[in-house]
Short mmCIF file of C-alpha atoms in Angstrom, two decimals:
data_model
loop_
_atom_site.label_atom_id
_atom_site.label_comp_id
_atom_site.label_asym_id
_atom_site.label_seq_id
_atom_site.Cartn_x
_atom_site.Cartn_y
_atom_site.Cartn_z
CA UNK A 25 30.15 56.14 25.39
CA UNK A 26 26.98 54.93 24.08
CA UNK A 27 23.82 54.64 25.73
CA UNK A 28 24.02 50.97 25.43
CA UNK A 29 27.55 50.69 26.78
CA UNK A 30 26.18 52.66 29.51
CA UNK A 31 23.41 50.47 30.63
CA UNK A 32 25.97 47.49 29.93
CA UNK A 33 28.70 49.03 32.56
CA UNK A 34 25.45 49.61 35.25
CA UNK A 35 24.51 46.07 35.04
CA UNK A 36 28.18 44.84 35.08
CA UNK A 37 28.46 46.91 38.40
CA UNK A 38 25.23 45.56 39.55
CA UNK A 39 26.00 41.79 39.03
CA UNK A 40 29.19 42.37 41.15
CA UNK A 41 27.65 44.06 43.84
CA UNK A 42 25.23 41.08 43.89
CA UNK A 43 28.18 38.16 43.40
CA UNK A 44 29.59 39.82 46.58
CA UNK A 45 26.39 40.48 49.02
CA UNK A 46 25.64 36.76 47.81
CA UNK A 47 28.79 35.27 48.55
CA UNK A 48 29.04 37.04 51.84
CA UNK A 49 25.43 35.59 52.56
CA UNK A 50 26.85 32.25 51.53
CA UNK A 51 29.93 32.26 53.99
CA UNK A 52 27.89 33.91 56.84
CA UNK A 53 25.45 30.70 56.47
CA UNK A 54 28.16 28.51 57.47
CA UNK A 55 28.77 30.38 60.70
CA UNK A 56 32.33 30.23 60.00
CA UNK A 57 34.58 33.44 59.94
CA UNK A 58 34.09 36.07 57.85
CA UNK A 59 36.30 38.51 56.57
CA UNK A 60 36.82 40.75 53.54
CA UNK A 61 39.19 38.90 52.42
CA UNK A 62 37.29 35.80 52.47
CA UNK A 63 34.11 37.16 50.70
CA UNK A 64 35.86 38.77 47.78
CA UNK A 65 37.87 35.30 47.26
CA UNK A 66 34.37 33.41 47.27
CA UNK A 67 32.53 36.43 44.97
CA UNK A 68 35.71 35.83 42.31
CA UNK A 69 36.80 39.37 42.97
CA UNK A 70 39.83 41.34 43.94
CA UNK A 71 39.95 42.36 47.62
CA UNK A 72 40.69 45.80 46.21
CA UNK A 73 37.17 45.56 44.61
CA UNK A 74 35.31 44.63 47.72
CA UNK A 75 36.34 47.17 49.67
CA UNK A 76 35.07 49.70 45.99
CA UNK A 77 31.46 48.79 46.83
CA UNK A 78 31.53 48.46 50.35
CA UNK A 79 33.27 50.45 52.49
CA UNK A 80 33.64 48.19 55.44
CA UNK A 81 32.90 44.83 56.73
CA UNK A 82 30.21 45.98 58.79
CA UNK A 83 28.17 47.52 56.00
CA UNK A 84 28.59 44.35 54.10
CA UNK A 85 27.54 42.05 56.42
CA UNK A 86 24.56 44.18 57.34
CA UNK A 87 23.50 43.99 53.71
CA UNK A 88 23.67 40.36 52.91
CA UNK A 89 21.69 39.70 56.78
CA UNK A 90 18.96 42.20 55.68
CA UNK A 91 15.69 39.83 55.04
CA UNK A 92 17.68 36.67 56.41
CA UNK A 93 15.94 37.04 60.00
CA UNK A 94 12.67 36.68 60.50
CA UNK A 95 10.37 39.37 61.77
CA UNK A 96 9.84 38.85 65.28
CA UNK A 97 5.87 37.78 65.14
CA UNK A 98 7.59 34.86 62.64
CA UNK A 99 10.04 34.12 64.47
CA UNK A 100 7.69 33.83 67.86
CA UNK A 101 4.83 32.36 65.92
CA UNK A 102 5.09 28.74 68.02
CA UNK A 103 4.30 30.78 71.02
CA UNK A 104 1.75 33.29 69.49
CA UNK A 105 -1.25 31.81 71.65
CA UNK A 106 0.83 32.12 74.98
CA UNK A 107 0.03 34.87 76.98
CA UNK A 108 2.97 34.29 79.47
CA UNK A 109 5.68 36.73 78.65
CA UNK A 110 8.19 34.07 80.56
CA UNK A 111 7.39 31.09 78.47
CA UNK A 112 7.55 33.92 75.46
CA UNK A 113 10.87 35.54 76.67
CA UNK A 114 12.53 32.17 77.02
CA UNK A 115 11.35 31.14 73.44
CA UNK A 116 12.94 34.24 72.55
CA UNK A 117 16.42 34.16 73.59
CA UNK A 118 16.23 30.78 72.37
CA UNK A 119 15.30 31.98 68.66
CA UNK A 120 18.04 34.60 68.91
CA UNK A 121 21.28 32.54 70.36
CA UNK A 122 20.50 29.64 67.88
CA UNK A 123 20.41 32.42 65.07
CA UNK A 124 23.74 33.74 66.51
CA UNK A 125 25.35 30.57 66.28
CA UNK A 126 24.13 29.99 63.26
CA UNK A 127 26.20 32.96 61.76
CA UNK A 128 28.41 33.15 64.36
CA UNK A 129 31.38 34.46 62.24
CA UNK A 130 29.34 37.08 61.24
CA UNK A 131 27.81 37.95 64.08
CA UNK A 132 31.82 38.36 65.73
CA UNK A 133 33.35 40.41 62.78
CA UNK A 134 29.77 42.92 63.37
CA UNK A 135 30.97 42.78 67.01
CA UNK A 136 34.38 44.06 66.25
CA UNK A 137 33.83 45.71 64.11
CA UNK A 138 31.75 48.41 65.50
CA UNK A 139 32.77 47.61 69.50
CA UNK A 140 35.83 50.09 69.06
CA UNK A 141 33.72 52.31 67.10
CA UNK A 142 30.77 53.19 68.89
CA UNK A 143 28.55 55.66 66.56
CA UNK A 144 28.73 52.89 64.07
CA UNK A 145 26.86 50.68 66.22
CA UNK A 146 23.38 51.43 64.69
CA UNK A 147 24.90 49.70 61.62
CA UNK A 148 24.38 46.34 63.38
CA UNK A 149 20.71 44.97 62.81
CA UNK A 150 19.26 44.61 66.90
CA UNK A 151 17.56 41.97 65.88
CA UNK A 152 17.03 41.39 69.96
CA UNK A 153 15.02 44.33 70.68
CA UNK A 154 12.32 43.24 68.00
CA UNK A 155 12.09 39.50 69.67
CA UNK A 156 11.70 41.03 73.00
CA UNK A 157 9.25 44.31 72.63
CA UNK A 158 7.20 41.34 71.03
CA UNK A 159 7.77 38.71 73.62
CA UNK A 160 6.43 41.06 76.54
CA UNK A 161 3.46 42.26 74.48
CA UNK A 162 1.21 40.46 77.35
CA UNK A 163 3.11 42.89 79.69
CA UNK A 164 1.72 46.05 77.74
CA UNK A 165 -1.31 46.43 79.49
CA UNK A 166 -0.41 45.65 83.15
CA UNK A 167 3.51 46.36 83.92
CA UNK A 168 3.25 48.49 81.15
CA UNK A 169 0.48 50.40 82.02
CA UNK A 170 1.17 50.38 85.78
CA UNK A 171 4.77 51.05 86.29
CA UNK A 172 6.31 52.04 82.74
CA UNK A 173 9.79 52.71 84.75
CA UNK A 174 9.61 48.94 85.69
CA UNK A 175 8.79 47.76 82.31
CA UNK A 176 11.90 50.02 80.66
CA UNK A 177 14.57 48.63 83.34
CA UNK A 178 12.78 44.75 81.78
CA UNK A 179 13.41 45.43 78.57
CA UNK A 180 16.68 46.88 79.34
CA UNK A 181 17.91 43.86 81.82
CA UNK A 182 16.75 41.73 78.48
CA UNK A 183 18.79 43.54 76.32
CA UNK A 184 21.99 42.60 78.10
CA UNK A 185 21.02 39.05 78.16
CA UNK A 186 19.42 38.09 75.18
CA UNK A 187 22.24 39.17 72.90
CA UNK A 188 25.37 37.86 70.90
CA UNK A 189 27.30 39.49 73.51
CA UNK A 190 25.62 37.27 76.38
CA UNK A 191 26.36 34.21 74.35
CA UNK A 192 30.23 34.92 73.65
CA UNK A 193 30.77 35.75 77.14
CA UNK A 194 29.46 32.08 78.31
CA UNK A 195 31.51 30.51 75.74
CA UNK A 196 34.55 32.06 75.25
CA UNK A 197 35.14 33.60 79.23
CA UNK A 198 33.01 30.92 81.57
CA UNK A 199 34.06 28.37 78.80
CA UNK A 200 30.73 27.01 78.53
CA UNK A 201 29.58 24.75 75.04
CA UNK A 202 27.46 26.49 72.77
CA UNK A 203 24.08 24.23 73.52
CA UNK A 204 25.00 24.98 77.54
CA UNK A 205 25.55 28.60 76.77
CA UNK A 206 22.21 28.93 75.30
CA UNK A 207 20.40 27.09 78.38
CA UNK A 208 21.95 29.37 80.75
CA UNK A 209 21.24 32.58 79.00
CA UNK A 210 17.66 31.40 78.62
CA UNK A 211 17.69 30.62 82.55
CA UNK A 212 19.16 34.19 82.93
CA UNK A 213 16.04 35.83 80.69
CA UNK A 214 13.82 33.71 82.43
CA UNK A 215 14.65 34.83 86.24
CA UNK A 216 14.57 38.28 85.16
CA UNK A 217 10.94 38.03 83.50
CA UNK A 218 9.61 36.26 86.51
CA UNK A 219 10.59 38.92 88.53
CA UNK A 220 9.43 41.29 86.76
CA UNK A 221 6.44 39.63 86.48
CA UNK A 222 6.11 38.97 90.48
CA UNK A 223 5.78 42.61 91.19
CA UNK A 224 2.26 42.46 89.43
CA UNK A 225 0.97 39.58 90.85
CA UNK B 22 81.33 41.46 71.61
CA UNK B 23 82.34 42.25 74.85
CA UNK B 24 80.34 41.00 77.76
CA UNK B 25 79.53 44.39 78.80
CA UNK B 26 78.10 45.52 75.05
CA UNK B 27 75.64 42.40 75.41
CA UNK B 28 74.94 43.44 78.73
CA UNK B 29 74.06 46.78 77.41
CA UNK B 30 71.99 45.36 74.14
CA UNK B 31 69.89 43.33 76.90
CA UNK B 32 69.55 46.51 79.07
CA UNK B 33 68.53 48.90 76.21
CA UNK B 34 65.89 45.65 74.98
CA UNK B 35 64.34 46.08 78.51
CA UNK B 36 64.35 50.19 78.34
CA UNK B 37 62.47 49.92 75.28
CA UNK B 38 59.76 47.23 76.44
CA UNK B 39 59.33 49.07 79.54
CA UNK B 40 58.83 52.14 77.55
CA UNK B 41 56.58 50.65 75.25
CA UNK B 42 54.17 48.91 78.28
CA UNK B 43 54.59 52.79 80.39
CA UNK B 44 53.37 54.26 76.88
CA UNK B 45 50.36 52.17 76.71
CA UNK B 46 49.79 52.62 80.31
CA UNK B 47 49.21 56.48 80.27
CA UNK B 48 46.77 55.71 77.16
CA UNK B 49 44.82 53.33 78.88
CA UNK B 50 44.27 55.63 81.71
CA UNK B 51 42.97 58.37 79.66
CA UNK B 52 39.96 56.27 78.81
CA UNK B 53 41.03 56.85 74.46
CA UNK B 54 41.23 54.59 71.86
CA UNK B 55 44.45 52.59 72.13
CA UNK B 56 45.91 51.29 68.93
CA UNK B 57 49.18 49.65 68.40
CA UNK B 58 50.47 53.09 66.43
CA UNK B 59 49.56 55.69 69.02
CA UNK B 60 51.00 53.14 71.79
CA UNK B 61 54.16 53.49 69.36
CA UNK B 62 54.01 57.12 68.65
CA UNK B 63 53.75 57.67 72.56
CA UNK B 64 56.12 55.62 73.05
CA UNK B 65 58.68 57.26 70.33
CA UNK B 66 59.21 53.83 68.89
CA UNK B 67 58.05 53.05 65.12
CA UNK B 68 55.51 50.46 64.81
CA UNK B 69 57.22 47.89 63.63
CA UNK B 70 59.28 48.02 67.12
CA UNK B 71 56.43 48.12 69.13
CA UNK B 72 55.44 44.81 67.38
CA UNK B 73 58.92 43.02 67.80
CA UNK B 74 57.74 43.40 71.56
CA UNK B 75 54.40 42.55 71.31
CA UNK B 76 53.10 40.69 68.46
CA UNK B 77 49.32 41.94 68.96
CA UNK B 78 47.84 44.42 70.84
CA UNK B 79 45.84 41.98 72.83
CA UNK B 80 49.11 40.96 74.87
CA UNK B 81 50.31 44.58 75.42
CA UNK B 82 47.13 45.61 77.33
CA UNK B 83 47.05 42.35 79.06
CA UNK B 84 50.57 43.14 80.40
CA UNK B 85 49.99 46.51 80.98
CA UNK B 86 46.90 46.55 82.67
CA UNK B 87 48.42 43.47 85.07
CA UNK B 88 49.01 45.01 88.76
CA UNK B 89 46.09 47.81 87.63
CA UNK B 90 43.27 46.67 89.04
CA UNK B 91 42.95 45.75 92.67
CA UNK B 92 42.64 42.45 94.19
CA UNK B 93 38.39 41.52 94.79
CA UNK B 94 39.36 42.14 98.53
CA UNK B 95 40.65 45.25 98.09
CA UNK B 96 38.21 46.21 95.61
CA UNK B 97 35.34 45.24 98.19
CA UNK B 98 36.82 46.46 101.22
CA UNK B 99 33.84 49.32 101.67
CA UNK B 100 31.57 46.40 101.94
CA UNK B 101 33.69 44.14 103.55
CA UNK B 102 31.41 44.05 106.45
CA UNK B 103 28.10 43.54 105.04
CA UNK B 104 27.13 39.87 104.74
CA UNK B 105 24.36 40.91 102.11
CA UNK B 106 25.66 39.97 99.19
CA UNK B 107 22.69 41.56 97.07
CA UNK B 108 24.57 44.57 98.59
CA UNK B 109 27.85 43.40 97.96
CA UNK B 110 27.27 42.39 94.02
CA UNK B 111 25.26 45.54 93.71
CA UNK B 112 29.17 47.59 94.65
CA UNK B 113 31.11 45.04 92.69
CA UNK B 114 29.22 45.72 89.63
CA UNK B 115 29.33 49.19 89.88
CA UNK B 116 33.32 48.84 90.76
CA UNK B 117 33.79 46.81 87.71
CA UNK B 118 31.96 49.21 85.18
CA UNK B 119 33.55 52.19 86.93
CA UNK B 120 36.92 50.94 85.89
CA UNK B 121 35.91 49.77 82.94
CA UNK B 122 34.90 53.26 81.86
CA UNK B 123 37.92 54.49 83.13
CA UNK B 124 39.84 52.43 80.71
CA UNK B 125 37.31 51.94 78.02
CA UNK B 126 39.40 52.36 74.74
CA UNK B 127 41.68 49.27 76.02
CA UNK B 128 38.81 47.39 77.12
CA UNK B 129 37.07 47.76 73.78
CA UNK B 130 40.43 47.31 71.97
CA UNK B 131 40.54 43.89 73.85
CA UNK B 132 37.18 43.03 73.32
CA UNK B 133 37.56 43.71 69.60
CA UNK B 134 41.10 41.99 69.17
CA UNK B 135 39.76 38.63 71.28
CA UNK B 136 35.78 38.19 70.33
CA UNK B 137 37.16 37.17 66.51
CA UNK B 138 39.33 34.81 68.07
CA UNK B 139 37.76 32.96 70.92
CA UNK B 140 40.78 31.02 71.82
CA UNK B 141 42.87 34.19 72.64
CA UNK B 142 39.80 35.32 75.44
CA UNK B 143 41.68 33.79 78.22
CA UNK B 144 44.35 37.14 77.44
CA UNK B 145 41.33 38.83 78.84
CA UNK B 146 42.43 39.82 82.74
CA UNK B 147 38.51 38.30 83.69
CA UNK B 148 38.19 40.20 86.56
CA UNK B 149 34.77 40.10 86.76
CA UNK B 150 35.26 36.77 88.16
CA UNK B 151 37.41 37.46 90.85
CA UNK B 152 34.91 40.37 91.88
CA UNK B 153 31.52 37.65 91.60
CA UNK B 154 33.17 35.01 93.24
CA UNK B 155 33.85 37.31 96.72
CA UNK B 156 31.05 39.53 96.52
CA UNK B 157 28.90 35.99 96.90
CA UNK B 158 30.93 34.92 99.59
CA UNK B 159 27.94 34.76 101.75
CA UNK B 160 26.36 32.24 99.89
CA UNK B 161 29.22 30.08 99.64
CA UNK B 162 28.00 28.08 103.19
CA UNK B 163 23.58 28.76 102.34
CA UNK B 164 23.33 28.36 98.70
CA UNK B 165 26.55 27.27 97.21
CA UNK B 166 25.84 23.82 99.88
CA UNK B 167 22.55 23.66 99.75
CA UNK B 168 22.42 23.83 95.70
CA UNK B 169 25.45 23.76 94.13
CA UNK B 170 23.69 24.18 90.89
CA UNK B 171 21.70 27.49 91.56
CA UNK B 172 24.50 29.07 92.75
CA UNK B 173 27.17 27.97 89.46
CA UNK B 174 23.91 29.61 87.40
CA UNK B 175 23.50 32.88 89.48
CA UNK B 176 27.52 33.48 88.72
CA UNK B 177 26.86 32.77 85.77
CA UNK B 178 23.74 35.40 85.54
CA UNK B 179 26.20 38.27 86.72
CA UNK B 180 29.10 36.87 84.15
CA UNK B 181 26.84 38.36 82.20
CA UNK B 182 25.81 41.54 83.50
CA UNK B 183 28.76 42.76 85.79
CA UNK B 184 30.45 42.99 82.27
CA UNK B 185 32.02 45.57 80.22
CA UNK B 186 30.00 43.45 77.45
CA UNK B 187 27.00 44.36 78.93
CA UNK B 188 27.95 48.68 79.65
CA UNK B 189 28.84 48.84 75.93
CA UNK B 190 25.62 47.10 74.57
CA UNK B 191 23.52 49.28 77.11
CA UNK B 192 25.84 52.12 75.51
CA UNK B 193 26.39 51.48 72.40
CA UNK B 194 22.84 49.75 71.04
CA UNK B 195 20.10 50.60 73.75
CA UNK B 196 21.79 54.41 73.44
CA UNK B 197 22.60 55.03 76.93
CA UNK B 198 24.90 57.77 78.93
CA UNK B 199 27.39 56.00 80.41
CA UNK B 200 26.12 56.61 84.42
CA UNK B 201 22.71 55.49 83.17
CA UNK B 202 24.31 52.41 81.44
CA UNK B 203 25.76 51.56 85.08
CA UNK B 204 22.94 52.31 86.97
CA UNK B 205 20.99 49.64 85.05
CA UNK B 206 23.73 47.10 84.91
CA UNK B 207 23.50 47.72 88.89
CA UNK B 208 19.88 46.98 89.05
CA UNK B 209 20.03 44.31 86.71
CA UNK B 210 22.69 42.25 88.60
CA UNK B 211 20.56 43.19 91.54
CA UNK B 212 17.53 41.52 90.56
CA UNK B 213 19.38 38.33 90.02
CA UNK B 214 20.72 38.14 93.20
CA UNK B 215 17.62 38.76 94.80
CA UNK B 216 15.96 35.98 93.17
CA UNK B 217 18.75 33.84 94.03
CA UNK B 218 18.64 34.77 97.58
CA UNK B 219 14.90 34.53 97.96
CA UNK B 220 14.75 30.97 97.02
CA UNK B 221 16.82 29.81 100.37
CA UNK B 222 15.12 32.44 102.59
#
């Protein structure tokens, strides 16, 4: 093989790894499902292909999301003058759930995906844990400071509600639309925050 | 074919599905992954029989974990007589999370086989509901009459949290043991109801 050949072969491989992290970007965008399957049909490949560069749906997916959120001071940036961490907090779960449903499909498959596979959890992004260390920032210095124990148990009562997980349960087991879902999560994030924050006033 | 060889055909039919549902059962209780195969394997039916019987794996838990849980009364009987039902959600949380653990391969098997699908959720047993709705019975004559509306969002606030949903992401992404993970479930679904409760005291 030739040096040339060589190079050609490496590019070849890198153009299809790039059809099929773009084409999986593509359907994710929709928020419709998302499957192996699907991707390799829409990247012009063989399924057995697909599954050649990645391994799993789960490392795909993570792939093509990587970049497509926003850091969290972006994403919070309309409320990066408040210094209320429940006006913040709300604004966050909002950001997050709209995000969700905007790749829902996606955002399902990552769920089953790794839900009967535990140690391949850290494979899913946590985009939620960014949004909300950064939407309690004003909570640093005070609950923070005062009663770290406190501010832990917040973050972790946070975690359970401003998540995928909180959104799919309010749709799909309390039957709830999408836009009512979202309000009642945020309501959720909201009395917890106020609580929290009631212990330091 | 004589009446009796039908009647035997129909008899071995029901041996089998009854071995099939026993088989998945005894995996379920272990608290290990349940699969369609090892149901089979335990079982000692080939796959492809266990699927004649039940086309996914979402209907065999369903019907095997039917008659496993308690009723909410029963569940709740320790705190039957406490009319505090920050108290009473407090033990109902911990009940459901308890048994979830104790059955968490199905559970996450279910979660996996439904959250894909959203239409096929109601397969889910949803006894979190049943648990909510008596552990707030309190409220039903202060809160649920005096505002409807709070009280519809505070079950929905512990849909939420007294949810295996909620134990796995506490598990599985905030990287907790799983009596920690309960514990703050616990607390979480008890700040809720305090906030609920405070507003009508």
């Amino acid at each position: 093989m030739t040096a040339q050949a060589g190079t050609g072969r490496i590019n070849q491989k890198q153009r299809t790894r790039t059809a099929i992290v773009a084409a999986a970007r593509e359907l994710i965008g929709t928020g419709a499902e998302v499957t192996m399957p699907l991707v390799a049909r829409a990247a012009l490949v063989s399924e057995a292909t697909a599954y050649r560069y990645f391994p799993d749906l789960q490392s795909l997916i993570s792939e093509a999301l990587a970049g497509v959120w926003p850091s969290p001071a972006e994403a919070l940036a309309p409320v990066a003058d408040s210094a209320d961490p429940v006006e913040r907090t709300a604004f966050a779960c909002e950001f997050l759930l709209r995000g969700v449903l905007a790749r829902e499909g996606a955002v399902r498959a990552m769920i089953a995906a790794t839900i009967t596979k535990p140690a391949t959890a850290t494979a899913r992004p946590g985009i939620r844990f960014g949004l909300i260390d950064h939407a309690l920032r004003p909570l640093d210095g005070t609950l923070g400071a005062t009663d770290p124990e406190a501010f832990a148990q917040l973050k972790r009562d946070l975690a359970v509600v401003v998540s995928a997980e909180a959104l799919f349960t309010l749709m799909d087991l309390c039957g709830l639309d999408p836009q009512t879902a979202v309000a009642s999560a945020v309501r959720t994030a909201t009395t917890l925050t106020q609580a929290a924050v009631r212990t330091i006033e």
